[in-house]
PDB file of C-alpha atoms and ligand atoms in Angstrom:
ATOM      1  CA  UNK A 408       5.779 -49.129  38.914  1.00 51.00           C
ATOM      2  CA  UNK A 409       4.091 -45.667  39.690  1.00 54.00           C
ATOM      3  CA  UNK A 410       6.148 -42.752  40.233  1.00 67.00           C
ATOM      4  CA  UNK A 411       6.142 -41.100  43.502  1.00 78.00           C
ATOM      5  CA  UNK A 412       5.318 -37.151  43.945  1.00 72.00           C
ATOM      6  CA  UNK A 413       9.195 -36.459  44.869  1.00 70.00           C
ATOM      7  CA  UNK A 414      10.645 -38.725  41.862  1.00 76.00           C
ATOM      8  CA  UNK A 415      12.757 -36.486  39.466  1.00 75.00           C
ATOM      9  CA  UNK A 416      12.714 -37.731  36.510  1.00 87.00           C
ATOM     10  CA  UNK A 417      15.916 -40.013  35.607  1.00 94.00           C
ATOM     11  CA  UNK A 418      17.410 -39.126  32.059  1.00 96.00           C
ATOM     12  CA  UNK A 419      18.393 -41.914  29.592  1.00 97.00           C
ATOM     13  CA  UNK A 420      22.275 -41.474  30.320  1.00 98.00           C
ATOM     14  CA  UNK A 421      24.130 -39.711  33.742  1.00 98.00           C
ATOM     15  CA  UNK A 422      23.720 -35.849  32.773  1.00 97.00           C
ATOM     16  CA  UNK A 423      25.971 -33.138  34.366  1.00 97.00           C
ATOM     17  CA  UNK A 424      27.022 -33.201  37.396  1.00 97.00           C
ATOM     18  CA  UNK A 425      27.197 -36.812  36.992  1.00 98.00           C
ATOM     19  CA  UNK A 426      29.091 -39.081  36.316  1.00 98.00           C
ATOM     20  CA  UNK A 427      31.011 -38.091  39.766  1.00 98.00           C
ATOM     21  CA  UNK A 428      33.762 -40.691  40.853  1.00 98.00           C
ATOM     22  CA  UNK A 429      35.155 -40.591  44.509  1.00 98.00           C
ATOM     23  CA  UNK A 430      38.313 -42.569  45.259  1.00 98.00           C
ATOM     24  CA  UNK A 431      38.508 -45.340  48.087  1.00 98.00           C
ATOM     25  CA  UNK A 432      36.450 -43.631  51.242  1.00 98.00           C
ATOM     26  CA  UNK A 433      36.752 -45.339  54.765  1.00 98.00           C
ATOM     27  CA  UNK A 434      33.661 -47.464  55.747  1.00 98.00           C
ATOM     28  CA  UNK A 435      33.111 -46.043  59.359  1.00 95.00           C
ATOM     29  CA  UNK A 436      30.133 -46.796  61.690  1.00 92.00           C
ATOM     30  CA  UNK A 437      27.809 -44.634  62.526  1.00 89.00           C
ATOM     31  CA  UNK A 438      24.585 -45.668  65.398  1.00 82.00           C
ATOM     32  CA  UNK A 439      23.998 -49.301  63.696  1.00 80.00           C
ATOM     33  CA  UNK A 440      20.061 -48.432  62.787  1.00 79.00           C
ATOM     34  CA  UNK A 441      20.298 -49.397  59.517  1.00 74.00           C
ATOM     35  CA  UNK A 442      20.231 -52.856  59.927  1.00 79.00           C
ATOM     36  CA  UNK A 443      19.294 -53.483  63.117  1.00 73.00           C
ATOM     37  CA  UNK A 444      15.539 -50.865  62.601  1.00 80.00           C
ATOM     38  CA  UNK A 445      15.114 -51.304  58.995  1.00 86.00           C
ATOM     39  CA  UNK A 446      16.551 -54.117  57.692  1.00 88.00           C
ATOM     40  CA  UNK A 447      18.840 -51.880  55.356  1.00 93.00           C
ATOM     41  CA  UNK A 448      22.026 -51.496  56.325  1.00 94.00           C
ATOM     42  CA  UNK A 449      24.337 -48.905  55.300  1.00 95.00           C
ATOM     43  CA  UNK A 450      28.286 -48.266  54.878  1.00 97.00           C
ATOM     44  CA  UNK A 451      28.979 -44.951  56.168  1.00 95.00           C
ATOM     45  CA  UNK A 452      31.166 -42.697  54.547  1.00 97.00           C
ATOM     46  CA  UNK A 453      33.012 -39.798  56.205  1.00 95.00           C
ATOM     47  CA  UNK A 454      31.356 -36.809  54.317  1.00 95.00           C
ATOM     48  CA  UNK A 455      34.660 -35.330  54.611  1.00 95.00           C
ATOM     49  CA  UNK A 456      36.414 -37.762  52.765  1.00 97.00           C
ATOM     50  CA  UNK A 457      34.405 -36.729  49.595  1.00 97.00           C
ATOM     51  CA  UNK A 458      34.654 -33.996  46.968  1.00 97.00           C
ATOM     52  CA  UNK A 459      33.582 -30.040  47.015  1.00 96.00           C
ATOM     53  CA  UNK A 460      31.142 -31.067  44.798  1.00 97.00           C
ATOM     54  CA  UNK A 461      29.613 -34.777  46.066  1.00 97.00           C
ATOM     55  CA  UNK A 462      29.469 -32.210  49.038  1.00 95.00           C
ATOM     56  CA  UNK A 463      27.433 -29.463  47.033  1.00 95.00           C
ATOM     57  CA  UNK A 464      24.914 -31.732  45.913  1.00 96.00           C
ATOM     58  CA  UNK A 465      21.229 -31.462  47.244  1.00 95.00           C
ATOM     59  CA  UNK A 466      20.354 -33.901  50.253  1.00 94.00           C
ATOM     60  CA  UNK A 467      18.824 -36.854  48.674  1.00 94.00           C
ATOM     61  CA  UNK A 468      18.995 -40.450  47.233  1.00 95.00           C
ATOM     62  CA  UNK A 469      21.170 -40.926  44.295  1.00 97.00           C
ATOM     63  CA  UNK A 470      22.476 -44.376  42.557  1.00 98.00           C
ATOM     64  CA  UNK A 471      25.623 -45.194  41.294  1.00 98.00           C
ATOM     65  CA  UNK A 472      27.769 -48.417  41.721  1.00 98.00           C
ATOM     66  CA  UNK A 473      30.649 -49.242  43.930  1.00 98.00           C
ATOM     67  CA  UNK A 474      33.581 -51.342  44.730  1.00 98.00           C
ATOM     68  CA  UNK A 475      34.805 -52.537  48.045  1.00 98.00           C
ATOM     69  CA  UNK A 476      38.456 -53.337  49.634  1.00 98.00           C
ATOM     70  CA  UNK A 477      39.776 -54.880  52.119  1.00 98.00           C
ATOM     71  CA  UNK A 478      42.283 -52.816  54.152  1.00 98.00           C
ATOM     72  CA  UNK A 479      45.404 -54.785  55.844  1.00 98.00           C
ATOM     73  CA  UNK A 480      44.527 -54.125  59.448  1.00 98.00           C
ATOM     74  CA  UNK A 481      44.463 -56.199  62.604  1.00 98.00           C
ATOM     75  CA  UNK A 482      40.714 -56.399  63.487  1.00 97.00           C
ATOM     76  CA  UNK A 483      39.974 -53.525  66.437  1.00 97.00           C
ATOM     77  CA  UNK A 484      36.557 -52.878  68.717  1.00 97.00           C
ATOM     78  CA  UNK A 485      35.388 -49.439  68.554  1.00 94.00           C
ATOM     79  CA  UNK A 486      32.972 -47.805  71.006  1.00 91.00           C
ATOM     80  CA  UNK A 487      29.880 -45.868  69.022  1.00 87.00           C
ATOM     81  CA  UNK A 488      28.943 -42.523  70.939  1.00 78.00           C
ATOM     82  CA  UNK A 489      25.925 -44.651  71.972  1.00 81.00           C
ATOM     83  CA  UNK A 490      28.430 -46.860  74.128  1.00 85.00           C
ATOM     84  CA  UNK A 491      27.645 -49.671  71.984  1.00 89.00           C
ATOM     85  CA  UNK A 492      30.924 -51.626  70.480  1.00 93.00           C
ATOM     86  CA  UNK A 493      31.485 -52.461  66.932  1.00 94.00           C
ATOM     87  CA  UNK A 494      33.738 -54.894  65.415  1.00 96.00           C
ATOM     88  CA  UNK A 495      36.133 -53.830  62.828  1.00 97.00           C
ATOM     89  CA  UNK A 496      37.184 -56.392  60.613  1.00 98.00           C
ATOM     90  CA  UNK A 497      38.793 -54.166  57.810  1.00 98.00           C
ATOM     91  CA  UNK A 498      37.139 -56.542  55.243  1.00 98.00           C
ATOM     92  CA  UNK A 499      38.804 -59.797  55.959  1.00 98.00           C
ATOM     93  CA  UNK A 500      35.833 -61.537  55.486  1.00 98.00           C
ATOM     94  CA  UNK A 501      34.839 -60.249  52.207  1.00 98.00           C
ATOM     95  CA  UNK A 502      35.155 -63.156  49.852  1.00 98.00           C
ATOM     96  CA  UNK A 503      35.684 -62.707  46.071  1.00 98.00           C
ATOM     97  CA  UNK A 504      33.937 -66.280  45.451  1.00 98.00           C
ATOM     98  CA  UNK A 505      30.831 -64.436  46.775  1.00 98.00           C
ATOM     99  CA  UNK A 506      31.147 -61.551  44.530  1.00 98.00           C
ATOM    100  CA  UNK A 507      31.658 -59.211  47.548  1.00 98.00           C
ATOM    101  CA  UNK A 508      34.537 -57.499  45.208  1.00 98.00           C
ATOM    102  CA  UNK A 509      32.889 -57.144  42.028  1.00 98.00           C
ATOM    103  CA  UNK A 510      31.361 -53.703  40.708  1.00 98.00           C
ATOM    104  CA  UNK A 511      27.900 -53.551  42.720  1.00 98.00           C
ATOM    105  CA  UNK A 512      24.775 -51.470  42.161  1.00 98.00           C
ATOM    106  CA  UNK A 513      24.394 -48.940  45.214  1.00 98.00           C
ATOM    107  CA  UNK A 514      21.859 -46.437  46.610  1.00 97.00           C
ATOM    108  CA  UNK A 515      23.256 -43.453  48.622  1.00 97.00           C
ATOM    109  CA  UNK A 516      21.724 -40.918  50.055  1.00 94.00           C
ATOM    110  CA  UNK A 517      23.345 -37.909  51.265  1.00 94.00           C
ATOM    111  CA  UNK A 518      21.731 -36.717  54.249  1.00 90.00           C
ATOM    112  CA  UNK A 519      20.783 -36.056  57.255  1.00 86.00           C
ATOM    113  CA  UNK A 520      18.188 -38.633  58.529  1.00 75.00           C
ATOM    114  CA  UNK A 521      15.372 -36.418  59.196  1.00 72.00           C
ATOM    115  CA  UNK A 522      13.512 -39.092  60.625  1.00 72.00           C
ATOM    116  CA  UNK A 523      15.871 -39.714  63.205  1.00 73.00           C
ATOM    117  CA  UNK A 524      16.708 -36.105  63.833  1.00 70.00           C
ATOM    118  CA  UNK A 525      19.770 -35.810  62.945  1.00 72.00           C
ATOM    119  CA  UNK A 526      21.402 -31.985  62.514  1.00 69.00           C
ATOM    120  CA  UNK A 527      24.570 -33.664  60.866  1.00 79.00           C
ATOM    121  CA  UNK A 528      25.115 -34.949  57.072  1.00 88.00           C
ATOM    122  CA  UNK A 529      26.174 -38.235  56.454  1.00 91.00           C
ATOM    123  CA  UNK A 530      27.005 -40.484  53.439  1.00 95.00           C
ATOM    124  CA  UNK A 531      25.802 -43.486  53.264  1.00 96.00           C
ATOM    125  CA  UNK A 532      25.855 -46.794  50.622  1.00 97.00           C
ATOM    126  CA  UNK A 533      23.474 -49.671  50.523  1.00 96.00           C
ATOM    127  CA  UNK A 534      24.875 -52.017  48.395  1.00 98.00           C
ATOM    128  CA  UNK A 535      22.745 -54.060  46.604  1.00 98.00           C
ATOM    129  CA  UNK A 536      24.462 -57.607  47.220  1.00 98.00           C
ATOM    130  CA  UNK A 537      24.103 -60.192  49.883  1.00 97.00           C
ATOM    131  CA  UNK A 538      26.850 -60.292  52.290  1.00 97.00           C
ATOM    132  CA  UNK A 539      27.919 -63.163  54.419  1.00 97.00           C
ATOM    133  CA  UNK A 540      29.325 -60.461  56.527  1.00 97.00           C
ATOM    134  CA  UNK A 541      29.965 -57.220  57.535  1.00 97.00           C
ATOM    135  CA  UNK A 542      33.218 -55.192  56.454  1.00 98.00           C
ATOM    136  CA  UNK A 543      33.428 -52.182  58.924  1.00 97.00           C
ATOM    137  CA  UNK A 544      36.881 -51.004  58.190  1.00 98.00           C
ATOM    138  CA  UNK A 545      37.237 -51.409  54.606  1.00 98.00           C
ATOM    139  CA  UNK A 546      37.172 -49.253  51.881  1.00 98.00           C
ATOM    140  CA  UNK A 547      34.812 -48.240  49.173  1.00 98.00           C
ATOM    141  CA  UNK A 548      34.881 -46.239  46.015  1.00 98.00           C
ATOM    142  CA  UNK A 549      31.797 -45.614  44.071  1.00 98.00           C
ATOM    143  CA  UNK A 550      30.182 -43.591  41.103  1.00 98.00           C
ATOM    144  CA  UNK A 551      27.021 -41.279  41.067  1.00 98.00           C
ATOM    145  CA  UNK A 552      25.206 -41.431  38.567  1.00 98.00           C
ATOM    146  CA  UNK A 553      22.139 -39.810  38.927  1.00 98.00           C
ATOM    147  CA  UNK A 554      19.431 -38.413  41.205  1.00 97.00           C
ATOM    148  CA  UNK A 555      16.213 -40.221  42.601  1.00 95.00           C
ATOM    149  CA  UNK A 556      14.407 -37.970  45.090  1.00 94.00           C
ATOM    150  CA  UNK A 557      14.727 -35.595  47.808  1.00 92.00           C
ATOM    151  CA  UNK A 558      15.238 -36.291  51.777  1.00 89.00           C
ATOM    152  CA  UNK A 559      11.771 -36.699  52.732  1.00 84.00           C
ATOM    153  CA  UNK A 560      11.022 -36.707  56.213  1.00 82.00           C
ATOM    154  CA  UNK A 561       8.986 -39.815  57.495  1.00 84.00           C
ATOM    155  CA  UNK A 562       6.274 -40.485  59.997  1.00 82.00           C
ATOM    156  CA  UNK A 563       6.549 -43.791  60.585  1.00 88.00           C
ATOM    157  CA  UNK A 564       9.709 -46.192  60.035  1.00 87.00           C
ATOM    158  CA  UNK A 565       7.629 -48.404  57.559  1.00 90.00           C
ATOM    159  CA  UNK A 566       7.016 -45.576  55.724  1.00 90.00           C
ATOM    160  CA  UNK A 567      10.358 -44.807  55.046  1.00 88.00           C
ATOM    161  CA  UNK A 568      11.931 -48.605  54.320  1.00 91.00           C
ATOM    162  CA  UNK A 569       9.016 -49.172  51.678  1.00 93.00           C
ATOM    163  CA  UNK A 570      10.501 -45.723  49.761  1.00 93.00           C
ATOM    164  CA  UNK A 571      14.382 -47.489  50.409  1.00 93.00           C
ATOM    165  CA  UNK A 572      12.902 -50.558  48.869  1.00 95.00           C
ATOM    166  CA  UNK A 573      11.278 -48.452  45.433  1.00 95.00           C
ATOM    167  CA  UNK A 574      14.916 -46.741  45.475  1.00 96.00           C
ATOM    168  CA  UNK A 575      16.742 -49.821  45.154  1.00 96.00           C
ATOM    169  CA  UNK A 576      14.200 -50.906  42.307  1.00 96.00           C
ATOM    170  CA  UNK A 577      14.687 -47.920  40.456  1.00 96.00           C
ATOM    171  CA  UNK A 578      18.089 -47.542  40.208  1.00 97.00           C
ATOM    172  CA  UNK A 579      18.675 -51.226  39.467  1.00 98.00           C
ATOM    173  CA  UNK A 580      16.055 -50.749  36.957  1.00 97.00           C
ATOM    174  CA  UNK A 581      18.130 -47.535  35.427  1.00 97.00           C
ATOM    175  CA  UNK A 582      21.494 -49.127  36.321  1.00 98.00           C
ATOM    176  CA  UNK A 583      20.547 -51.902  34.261  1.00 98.00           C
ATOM    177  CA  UNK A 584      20.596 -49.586  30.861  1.00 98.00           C
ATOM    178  CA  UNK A 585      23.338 -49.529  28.185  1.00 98.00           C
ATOM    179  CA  UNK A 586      23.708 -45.878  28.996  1.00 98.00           C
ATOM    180  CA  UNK A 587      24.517 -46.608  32.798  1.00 98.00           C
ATOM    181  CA  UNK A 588      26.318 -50.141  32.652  1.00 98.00           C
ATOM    182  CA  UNK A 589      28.788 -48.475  30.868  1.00 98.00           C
ATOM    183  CA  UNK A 590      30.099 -46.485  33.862  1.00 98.00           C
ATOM    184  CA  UNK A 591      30.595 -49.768  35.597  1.00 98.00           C
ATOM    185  CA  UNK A 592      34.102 -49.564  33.769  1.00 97.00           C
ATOM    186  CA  UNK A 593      35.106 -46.357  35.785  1.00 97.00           C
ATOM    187  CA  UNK A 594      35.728 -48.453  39.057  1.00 98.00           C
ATOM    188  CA  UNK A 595      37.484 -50.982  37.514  1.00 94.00           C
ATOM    189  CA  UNK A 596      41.661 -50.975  38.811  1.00 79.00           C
TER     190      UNK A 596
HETATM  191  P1  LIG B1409      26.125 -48.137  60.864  1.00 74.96           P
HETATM  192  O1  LIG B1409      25.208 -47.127  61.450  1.00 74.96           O
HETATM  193  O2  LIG B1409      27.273 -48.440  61.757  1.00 74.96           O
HETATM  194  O3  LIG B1409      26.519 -47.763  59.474  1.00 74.96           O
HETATM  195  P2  LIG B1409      24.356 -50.121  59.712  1.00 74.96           P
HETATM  196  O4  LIG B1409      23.259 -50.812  60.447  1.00 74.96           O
HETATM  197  O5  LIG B1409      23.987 -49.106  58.683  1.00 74.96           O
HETATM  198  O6  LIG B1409      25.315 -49.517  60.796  1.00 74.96           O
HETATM  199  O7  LIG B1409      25.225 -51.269  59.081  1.00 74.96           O
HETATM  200  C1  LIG B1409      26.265 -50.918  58.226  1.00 74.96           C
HETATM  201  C2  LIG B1409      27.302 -52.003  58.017  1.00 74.96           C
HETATM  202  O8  LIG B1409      26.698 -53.218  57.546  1.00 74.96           O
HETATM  203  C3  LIG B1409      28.266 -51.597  56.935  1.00 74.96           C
HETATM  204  O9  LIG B1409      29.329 -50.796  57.449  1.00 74.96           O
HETATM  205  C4  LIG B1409      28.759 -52.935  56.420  1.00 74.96           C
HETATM  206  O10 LIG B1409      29.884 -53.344  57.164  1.00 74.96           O
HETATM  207  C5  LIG B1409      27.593 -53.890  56.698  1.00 74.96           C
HETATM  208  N1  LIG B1409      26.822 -54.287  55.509  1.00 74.96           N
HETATM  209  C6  LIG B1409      26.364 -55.563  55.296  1.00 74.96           C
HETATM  210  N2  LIG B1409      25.682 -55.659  54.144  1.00 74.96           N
HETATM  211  C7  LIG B1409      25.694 -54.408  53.579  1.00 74.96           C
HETATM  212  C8  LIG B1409      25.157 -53.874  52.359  1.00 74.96           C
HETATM  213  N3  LIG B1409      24.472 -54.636  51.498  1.00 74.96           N
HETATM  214  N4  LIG B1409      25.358 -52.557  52.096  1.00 74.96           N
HETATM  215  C9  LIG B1409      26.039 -51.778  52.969  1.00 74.96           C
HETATM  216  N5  LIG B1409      26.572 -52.224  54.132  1.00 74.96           N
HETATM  217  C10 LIG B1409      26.417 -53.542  54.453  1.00 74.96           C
HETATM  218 MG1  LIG B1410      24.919 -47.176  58.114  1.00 74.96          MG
END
């Protein structure tokens, strides 16, 4: 794999800030592009809900791994500022037979979707696992580990899913380390 301009180079263990740990966040929604334009979708994470320093940290793409929840909830509809409705289902369909509730690789980025013009930060996870479902509602605690690029702005969409898709390959590539695999054990309960 060739390195891109904007790749920092990843050291051979998390070096300070990292490893940073958040508790269990609140999987919001946010406009639903990430699955339904790129074919990458992503929990959203109220920014708020994380630390001073998570907060502090440069916009960019960063890897870590995570853990899901389910939250006891009944299951609500909630209407995005876009008028389109969203199904909360607090997690009920997450199934532990799938591994949906094991410690999972995951590429954030902090940011604020230049692409799509945003002028507000979000968090947001892909996790790298197939779901049968989605878990709008539930909760999520994950590490960060370390850094991968920038927030780059994009011309074209394709442009920016084939960098999402050398993200994902790089941090399971890095995640997949002794160094790294180690911090799995700081999500477990
Ligand atoms: P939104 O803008 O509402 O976040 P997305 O298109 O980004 O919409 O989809 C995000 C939702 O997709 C998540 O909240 C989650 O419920 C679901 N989802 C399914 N698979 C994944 C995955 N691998 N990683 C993150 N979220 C996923
Ligand atoms: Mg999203």
């Amino acid at each position: 794999m060739t390195g891109r301009a904007a790749d920092f180079p990843i050291p051979d263990k998390p070096s300070a800030p990292f490893p940073l740990v958040t508790g269990y966040c609140n999987i919001v929604c946010g406009f639903g592009r990430g699955s339904a334009e790129l074919g990458i979708p992503t929990a959203n994470v109220p920014v708020q809900e994380l630390s001073k320093t998570i907060n502090g940290l440069q916009l960019g793409v960063y890897f870590g791994f995570a853990k899901i929840k389910a939250v006891d909830h009944e299951p609500e509809t909630v209407s995005r500022n876009n008028g389109t409705k969203v199904k909360m289902n607090y997690g009920r369909f997450l199934s532990r037979e799938n591994g949906d509730l094991d410690i999972l690789p995951v590429v954030l980025s902090v940011g604020k979707n230049p692409f799509y013009d945003n002028d507000f930060k979000t968090a947001e996870l892909y996790i790298v696992h197939e779901f049968d479902n989605d878990f709008y509602g539930a909760q999520v605690k994950f590490n960060i580990l370390g850094y991968i690029r920038p927030e780059l702005n994009y011309t074209t969409k394709e442009a920016l899913i084939q960098d999402i898709k050398i993200d994902i390959k790089t941090a399971l590539k890095v995640l997949n380390t002794e160094n790294y695999k180690v911090f799995r054990s700081q999500l477990a309960d």
